[in-house]
XYZ file of C-alpha atoms in Angstrom:
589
model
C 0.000 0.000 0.000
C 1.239 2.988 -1.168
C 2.006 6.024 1.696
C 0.566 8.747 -0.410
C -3.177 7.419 0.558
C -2.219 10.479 3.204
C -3.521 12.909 0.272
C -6.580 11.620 1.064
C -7.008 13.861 3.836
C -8.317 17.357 3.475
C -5.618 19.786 4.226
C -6.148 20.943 7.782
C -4.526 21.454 11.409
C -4.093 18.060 12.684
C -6.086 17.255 15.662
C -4.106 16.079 18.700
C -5.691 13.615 20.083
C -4.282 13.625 23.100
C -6.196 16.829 24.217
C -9.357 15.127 23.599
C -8.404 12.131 26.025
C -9.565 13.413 29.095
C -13.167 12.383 30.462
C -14.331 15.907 30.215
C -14.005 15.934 26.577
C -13.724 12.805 25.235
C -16.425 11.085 26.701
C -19.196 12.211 24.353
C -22.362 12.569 26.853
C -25.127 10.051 25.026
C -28.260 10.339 24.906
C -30.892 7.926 23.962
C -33.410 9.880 21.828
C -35.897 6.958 21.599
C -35.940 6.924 25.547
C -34.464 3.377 25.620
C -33.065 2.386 28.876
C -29.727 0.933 28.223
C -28.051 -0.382 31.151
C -24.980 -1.275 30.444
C -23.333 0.739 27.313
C -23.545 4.083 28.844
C -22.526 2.825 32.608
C -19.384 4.589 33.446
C -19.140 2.700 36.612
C -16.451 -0.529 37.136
C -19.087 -3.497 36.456
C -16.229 -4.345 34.215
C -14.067 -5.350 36.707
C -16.463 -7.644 38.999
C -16.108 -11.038 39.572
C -17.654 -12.494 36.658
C -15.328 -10.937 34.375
C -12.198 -11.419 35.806
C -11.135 -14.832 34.409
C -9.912 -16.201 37.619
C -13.046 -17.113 39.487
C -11.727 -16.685 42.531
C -10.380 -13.049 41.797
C -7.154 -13.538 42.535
C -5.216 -10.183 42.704
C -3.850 -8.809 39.711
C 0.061 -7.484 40.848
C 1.350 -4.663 38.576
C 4.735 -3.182 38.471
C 4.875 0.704 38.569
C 7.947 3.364 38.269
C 7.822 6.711 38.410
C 8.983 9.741 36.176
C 7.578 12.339 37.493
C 9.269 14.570 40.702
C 6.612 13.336 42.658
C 8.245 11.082 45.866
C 7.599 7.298 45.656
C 6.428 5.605 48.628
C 8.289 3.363 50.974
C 7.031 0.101 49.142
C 7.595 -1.211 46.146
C 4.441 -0.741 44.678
C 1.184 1.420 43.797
C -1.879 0.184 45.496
C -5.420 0.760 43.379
C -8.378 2.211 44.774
C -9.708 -1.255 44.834
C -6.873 -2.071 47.503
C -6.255 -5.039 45.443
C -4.064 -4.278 42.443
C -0.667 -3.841 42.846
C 1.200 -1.996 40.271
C 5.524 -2.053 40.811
C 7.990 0.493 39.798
C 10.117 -1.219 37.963
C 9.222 -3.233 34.701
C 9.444 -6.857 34.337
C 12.771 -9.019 33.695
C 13.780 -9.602 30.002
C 12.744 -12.504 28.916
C 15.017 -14.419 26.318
C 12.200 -15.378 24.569
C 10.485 -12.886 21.900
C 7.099 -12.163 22.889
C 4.242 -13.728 20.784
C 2.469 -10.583 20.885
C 2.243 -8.197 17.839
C 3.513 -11.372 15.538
C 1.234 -10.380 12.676
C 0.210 -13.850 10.901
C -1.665 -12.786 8.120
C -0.317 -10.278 5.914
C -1.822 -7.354 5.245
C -3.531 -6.414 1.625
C -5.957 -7.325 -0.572
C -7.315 -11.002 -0.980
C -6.732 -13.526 -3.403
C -10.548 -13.009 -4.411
C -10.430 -9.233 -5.411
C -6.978 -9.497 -7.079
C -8.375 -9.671 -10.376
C -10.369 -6.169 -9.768
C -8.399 -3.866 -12.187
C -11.138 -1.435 -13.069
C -12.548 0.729 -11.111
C -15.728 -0.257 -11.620
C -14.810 -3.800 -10.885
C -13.319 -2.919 -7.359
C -16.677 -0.767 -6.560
C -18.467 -4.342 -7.814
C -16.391 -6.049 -4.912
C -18.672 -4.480 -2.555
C -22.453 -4.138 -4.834
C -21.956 -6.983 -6.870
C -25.063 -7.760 -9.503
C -27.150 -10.074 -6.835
C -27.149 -7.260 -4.103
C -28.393 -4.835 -7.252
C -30.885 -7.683 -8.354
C -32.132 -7.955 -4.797
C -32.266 -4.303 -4.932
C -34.183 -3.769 -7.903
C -36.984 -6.684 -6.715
C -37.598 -4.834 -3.606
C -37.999 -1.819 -5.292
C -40.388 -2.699 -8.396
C -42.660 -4.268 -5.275
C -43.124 -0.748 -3.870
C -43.908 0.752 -7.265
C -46.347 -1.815 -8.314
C -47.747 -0.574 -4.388
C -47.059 3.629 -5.930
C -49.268 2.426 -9.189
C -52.411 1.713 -7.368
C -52.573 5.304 -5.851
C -51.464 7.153 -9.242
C -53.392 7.306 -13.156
C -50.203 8.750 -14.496
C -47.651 6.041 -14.159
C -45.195 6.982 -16.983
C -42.363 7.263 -14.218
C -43.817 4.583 -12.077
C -42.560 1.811 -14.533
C -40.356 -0.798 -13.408
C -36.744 -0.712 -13.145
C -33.996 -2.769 -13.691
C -30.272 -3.006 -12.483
C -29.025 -0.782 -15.180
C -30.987 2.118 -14.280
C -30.275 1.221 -10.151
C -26.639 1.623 -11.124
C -27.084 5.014 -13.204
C -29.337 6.251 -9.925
C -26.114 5.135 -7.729
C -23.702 6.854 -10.596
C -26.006 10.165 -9.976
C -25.576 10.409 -6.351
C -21.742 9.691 -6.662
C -21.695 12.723 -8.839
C -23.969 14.710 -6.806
C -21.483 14.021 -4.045
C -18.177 15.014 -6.026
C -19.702 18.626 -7.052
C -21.004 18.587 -3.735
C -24.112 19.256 -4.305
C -25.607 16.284 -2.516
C -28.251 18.466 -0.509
C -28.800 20.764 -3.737
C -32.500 21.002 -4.401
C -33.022 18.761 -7.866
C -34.630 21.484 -9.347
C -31.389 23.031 -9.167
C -29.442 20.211 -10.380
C -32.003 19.519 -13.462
C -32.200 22.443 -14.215
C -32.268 23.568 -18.278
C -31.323 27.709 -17.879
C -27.334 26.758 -18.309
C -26.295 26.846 -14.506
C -27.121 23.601 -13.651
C -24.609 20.118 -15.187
C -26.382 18.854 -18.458
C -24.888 15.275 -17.449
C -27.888 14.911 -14.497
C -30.653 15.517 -17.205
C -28.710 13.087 -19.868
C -28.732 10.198 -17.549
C -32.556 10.687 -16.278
C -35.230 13.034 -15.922
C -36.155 14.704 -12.464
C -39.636 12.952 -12.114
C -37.633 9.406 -12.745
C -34.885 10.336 -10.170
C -37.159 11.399 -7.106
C -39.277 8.646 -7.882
C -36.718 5.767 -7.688
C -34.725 7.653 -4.297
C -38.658 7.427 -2.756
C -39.171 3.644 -3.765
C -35.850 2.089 -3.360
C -36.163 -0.310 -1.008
C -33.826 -3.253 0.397
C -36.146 -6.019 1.466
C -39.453 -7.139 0.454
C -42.200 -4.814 2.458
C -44.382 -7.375 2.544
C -42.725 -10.078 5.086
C -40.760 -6.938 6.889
C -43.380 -6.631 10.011
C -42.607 -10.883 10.589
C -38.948 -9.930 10.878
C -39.185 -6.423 12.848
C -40.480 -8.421 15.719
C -37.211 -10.241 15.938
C -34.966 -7.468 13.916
C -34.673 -3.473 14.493
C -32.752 -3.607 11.731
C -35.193 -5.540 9.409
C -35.411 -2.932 6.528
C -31.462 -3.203 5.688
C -30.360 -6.019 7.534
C -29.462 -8.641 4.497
C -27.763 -6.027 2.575
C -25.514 -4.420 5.438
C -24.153 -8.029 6.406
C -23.465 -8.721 2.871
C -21.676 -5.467 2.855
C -19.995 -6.109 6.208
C -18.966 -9.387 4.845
C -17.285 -8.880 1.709
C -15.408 -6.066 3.301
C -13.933 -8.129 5.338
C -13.117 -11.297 2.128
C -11.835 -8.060 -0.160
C -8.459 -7.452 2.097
C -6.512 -8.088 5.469
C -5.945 -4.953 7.582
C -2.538 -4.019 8.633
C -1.196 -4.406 11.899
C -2.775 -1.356 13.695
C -6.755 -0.936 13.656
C -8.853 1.552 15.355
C -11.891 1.058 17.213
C -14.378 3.944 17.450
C -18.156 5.096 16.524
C -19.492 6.939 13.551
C -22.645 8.921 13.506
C -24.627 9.043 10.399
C -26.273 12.254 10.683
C -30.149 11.676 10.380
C -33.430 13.570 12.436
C -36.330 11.461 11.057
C -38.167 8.996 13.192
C -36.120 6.570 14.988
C -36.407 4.083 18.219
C -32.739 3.910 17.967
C -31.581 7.503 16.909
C -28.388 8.782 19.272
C -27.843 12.234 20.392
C -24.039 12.922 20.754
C -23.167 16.405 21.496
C -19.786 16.628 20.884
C -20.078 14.948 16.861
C -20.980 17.149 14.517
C -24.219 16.006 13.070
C -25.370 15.631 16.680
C -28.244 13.786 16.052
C -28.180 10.256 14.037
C -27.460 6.726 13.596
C -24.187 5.411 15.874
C -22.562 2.644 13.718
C -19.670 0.879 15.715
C -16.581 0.766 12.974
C -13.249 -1.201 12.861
C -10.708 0.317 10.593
C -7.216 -0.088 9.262
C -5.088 3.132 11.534
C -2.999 3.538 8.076
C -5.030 2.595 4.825
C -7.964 3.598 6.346
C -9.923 0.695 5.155
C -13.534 -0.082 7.121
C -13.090 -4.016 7.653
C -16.272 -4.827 10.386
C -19.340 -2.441 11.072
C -22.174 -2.778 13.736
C -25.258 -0.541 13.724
C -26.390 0.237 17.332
C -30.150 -0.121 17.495
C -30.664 -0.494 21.199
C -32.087 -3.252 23.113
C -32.958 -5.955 20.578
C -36.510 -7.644 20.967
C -35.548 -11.592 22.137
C -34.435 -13.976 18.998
C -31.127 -14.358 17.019
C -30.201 -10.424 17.259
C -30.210 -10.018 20.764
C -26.754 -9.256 21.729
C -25.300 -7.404 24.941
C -24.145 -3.654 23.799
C -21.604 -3.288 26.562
C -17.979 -1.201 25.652
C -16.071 -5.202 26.332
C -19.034 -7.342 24.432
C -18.872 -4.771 21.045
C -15.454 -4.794 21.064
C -15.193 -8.532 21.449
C -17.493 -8.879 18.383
C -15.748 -6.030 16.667
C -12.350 -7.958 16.697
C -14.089 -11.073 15.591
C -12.272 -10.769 11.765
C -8.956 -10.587 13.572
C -8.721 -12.307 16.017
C -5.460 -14.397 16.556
C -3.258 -12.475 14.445
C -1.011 -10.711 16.363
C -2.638 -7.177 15.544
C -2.646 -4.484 17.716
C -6.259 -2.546 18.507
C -6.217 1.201 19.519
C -9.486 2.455 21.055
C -10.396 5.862 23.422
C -11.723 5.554 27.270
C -15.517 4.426 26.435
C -14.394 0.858 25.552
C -11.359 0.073 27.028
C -10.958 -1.216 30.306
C -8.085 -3.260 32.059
C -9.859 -6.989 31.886
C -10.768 -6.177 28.410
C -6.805 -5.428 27.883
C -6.361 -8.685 29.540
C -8.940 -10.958 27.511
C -7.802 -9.572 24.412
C -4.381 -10.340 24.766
C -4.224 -13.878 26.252
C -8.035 -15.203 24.377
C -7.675 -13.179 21.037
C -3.803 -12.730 20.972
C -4.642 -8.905 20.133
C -2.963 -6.114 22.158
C -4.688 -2.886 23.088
C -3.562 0.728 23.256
C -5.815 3.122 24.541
C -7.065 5.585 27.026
C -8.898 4.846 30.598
C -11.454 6.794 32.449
C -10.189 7.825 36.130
C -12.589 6.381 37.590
C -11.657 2.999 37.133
C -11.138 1.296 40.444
C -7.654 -0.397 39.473
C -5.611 2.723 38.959
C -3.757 4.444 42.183
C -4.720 7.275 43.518
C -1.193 8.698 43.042
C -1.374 8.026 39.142
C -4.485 10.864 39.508
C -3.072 13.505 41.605
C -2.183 16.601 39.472
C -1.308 19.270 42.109
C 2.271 17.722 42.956
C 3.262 16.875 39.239
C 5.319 18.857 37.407
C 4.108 19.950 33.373
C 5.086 16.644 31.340
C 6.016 14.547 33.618
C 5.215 10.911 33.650
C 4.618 7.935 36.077
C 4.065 4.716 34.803
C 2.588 1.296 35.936
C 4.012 -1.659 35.131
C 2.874 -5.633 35.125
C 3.641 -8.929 32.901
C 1.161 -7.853 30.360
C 0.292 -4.545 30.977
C 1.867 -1.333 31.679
C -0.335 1.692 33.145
C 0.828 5.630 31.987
C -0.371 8.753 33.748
C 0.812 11.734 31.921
C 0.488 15.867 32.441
C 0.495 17.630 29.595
C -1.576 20.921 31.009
C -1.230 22.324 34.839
C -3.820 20.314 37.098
C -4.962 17.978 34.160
C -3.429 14.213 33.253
C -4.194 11.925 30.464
C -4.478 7.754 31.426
C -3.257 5.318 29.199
C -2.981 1.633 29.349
C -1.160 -0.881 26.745
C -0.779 -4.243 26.218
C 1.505 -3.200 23.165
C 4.369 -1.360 24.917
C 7.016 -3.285 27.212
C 8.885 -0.248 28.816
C 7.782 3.461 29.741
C 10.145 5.220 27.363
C 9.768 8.660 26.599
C 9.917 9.556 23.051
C 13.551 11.669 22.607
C 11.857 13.678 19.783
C 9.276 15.029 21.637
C 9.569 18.472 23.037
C 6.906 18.006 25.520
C 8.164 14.846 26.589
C 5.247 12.422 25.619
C 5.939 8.759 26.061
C 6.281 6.474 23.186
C 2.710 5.096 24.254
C 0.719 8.415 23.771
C 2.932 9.231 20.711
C 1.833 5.638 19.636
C -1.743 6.317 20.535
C -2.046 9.645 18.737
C -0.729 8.308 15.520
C -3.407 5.197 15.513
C -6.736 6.357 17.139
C -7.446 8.658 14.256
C -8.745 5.807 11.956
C -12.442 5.889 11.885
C -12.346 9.846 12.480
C -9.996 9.700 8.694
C -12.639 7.921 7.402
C -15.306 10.150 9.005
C -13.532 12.990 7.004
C -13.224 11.477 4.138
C -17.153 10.318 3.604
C -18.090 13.735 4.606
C -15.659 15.276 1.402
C -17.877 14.080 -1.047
C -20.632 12.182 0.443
C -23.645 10.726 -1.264
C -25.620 11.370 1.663
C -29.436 13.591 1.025
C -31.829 14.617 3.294
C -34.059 11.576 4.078
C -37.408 10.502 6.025
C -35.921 6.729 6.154
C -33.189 5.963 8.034
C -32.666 2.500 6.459
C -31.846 4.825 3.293
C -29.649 6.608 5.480
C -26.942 4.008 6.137
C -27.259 2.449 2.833
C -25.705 6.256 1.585
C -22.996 5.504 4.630
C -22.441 2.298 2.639
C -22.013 3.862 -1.002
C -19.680 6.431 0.840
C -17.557 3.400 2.480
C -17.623 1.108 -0.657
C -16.206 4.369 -2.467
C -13.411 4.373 0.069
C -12.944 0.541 0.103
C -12.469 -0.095 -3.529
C -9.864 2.760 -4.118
C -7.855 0.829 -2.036
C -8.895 -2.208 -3.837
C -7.823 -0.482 -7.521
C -4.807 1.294 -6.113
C -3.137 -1.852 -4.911
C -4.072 -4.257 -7.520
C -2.793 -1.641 -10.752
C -0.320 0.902 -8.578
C -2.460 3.666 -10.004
C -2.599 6.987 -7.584
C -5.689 8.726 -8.237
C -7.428 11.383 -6.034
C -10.226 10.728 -4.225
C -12.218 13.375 -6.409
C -10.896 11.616 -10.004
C -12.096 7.836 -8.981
C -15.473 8.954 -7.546
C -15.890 11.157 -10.518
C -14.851 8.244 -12.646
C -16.905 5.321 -11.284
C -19.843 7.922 -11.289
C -19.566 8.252 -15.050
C -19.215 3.816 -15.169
C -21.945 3.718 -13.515
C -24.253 5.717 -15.572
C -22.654 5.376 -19.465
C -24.785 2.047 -19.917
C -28.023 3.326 -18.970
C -27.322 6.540 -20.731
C -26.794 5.050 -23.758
C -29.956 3.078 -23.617
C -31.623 6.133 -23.242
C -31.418 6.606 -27.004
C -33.548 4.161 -27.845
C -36.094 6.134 -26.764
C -38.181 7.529 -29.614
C -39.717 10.768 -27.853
C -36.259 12.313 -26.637
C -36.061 15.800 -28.338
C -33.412 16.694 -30.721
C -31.027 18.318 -28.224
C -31.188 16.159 -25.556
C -30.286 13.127 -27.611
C -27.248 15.250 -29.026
C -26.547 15.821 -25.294
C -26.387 12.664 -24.909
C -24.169 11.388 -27.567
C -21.841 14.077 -26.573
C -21.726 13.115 -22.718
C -21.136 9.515 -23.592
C -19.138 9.196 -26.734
C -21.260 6.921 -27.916
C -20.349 7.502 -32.185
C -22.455 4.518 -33.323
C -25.689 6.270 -32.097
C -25.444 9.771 -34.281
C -26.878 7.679 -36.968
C -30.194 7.807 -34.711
C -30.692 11.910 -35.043
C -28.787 13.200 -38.097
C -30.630 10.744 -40.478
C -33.090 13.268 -41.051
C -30.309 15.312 -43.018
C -28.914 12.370 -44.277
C -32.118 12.488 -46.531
C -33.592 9.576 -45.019
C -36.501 9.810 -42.922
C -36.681 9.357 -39.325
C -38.389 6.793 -37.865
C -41.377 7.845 -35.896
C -44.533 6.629 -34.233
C -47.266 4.938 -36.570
C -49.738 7.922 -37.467
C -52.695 5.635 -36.864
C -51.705 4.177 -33.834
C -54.493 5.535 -32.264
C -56.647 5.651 -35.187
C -60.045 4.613 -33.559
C -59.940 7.911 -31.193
C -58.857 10.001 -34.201
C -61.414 9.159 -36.917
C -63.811 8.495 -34.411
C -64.016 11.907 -32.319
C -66.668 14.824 -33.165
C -63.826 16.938 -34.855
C -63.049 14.168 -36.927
C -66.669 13.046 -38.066
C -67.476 16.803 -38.581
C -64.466 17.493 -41.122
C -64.934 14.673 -43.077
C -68.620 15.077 -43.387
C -67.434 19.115 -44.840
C -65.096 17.596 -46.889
C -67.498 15.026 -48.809
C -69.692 17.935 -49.144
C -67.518 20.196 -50.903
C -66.685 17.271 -53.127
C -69.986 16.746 -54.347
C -70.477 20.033 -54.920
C -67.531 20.748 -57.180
C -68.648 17.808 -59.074
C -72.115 18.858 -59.935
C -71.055 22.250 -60.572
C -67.874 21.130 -63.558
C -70.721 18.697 -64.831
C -73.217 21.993 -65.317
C -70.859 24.146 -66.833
C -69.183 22.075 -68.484
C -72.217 20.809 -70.605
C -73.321 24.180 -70.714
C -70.410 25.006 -73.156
């Protein structure tokens, strides 16, 4: 994988993360808008540390080593004592072992998969991720809703059926929308014929045919969705988002370093799970749980948070240690290395990662977990960046001060000694230099869906993620083509590229249509470079004739009408007349 997928990012001050780390801040303040009682997600107490989840059923005390960097004097022992009065953390970090450790071996290699290797076009990588059966199953689901649209409408010229051609040129559209940025425009604007607005919108499809397909698409079948609801909150879009889920993780092997955090697709509609986050942007929305490469930036796993599940198959627990267990599902035992902020991690979960998933964890902890010393929280006798750090055979604990009267908590599986890094001016340890560089990975991809996002204002929030998918499976498969053929595009060029692959086919079909005017089947030719169709508009001054519609197609309603009968009955007048009259003069002479 090439480095510069950096350019990626959208020029801007880089965020350290490390100011964001304390509890204050970081810990966005959720709300449940649906009034859901969640017990266990939003619990900032230690629950995670009781009895049941310590693997040792007769919680046996977990000994730590600790020493100290800071000015602040040690104590007479040897050791830090929790708040817990159980775990012990020692100065001094553990004897070298001869031995390499196990941990951070990586045993699968990252890249993409033997089954997306062939992928050189773009439009084949995007196909990785919507291949022809999810846009089959997509254009089923939809035709069942307009046959449902035709019963409530007489004029049902843009209520025919679809068909996956025209589903792709509608998914085309919105990728275009999204790299002029005009995915909120009003359509009028974008359909518009007074010169300001792109011709290419009106070539592909008319306005009436675009709203109407965004307002029918549809996922699964309507019909059976109230059976699954009472098992499935996420009924509407459930088949296709673990399909999606799936191949993203078939497509290509992460690198050693993922990141663990939430995204929140904005959305205001109705909801029984909508979240209300203060401190994201959108505020308001759908939270989808997201593992993702902390240097490609490739989205590998993906949970939507819906809340308590009714009882069946999709009932799951949505504590921080349960999501992250089935987050790390796709990875485990591979030696990677998982970097998360203070809502999910937790010291057992450090633990359980490392010696049941062989996965090591960097990542900030709340202060008002139980195991951590009172000493490692006192701010009034530490001097501006020091450091004091806990040690243990798999663990090692950092307290940090990078303001006056404020610390930053750290723990890691990953990182053997408390070094500071010697290129630091502020004299950050190698941990929270470590951590800064990987916990950015879902907020990169955040960014980068947001630069030229597919996303419009919708009733439906099923419709909602499926435009966080599209935005993803844009990301995802310029990975795809940019390892498989070395090509270095920007993210503007492939969007814009696969917009116009997605939409040449239907476009050109388009001209078979014998009631397109003159200049919008020129338009058309133009757009797509399609040379064998001018022979469809310039036959007229060829000398040839156009073909055209059958003058007596409707023949009954045309000699038939009142008009009709009345003219002809005129005309065979006249006619007799003239007659009679050449017949009288013309014997006269």
């Amino acid at each position: 994988m090439s480095d510069n997928v950096s350019s990626w990012l959208i020029e801007s001050e880089k965020i350290d993360y490390l100011e964001d780390s304390d509890d204050t801040d970081a810990d966005p303040d959720y709300v449940d808008c649906a009034n859901e009682h969640i017990e266990n997600e939003y619990d900032d107490s230690d629950d995670d540390f009781s009895e049941s989840n310590v693997s040792n059923s007769n919680r046996s005390i977990i000994i730590l080593r600790s020493r100290s960097r800071s000015r602040s004097p040690l104590p007479e022992t040897s050791y830090y004592l929790g708040k817990d009065n159980i775990t012990k953390w020692f100065f001094d970090p553990p004897s070298n072992k001869i031995r390499t450790r196990r941990r951070n071996i990586v045993l699968h290699l990252p890249g993409v998969k033997r089954v997306a290797r062939d992928a050189v076009s773009i439009l084949d990588c995007w196909k990785l991720y919507f291949p022809n059966s999810d846009v089959d199953n997509i254009v089923k689901c939809t035709n069942i809703y307009l046959d449902k649209l035709r019963q409530n409408y007489s004029n049902q010229s843009n209520l025919r059926e679809t068909s996956n051609i025209e589903i792709n040129a509608l998914f085309g559209l919105l990728y275009l929308a999204g790299v002029i940025r005009s995915n909120h425009l009003n359509l009028d604007d974008l359909w518009s014929d007074d010169g300001l607005a792109p011709p290419y919108f009106r070539a592909v499809m008319s306005k009436a045919r675009f709203y109407i397909l965004l307002r029918a698409l549809r996922f699964d079948d309507i019909g059976t969705r109230a059976t699954r609801k009472q098992i499935d909150k996420l009924a509407p879009i459930r088949t296709l988002f673990d399909n999606f889920v799936t191949r993203c993780q078939n497509n290509y092997t992460v690198g050693e370093n993922v990141t663990i955090d939430e995204m929140l697709e904005g959305f205001r509609g109705r909801c029984s799970f909508r979240q209300y986050i203060p401190n994201k942007p959108n505020k308001y929305g759908i939270k989808i749980q997201a593992l993702v490469d902390s240097r490609t930036f490739y989205t590998a796993n993906m949970e939507v948070y819906v809340g308590t599940q009714p009882d069946g198959p999709y009932k799951c627990d949505n504590s921080p240690m349960s999501i992250v267990k089935r987050m790390v599902a796709p990875i485990s035992k591979t030696g990677r290395n998982v970097t998360m902020d203070n809502w999910y991690s937790s010291i057992p979960l450090s633990l359980d990662l490392l010696k049941n998933h062989n996965l090591t964890m960097v990542g900030t902890i709340r202060k008002n977990k139980r195991e951590i010393p009172p000493c490692f929280l006192d701010t009034k006798k530490r001097t501006l960046n020091s450091s004091v750090f806990g040690y243990g055979e798999d663990i090692l604990l950092t307290s940090y001060v990078p303001k006056k009267n404020k610390n930053v908590l750290l723990i890691s599986t990953m990182h053997e000694q408390g070094n500071i890094d010697p290129e630091s001016v502020e004299n950050k340890p190698e941990v929270i230099m470590f951590y800064n560089q990987t916990k950015g990975g879902v907020d990169v991809v955040d960014e980068l869906k947001g630069e030229y996002s597919v996303s419009r204002i919708s009733c439906r929030w099923s419709l909602t993620i499926f435009f966080s998918l599209m935005n993803i499976a844009g990301i995802n498969s310029q990975i795809i083509y940019r390892e498989n053929t070395g090509k270095i595009l920007s993210r503007r060029a492939f969007l814009k590229n696969l917009g116009n692959e997605l939409t040449k086919p239907f476009m050109i079909n388009r001209l078979q249509q014998p009631n397109l005017s003159i200049s919008l089947r020129q338009q058309i030719i133009k757009l797509s470079g399609h040379k064998t169709a001018v022979n469809v508009d310039q036959s007229s001054s060829s000398g040839s004739r156009p073909k055209s519609p059958p003058f007596f197609s409707n023949s009954a309603t045309i000699l038939f009408s009142p008009g009709a009968l009345l003219f002809l009955s005129l005309l065979i007048i006249l006619s007799i007349s003239s007659s009679l009259g050449f017949f009288i003069f013309g014997s006269a002479e």
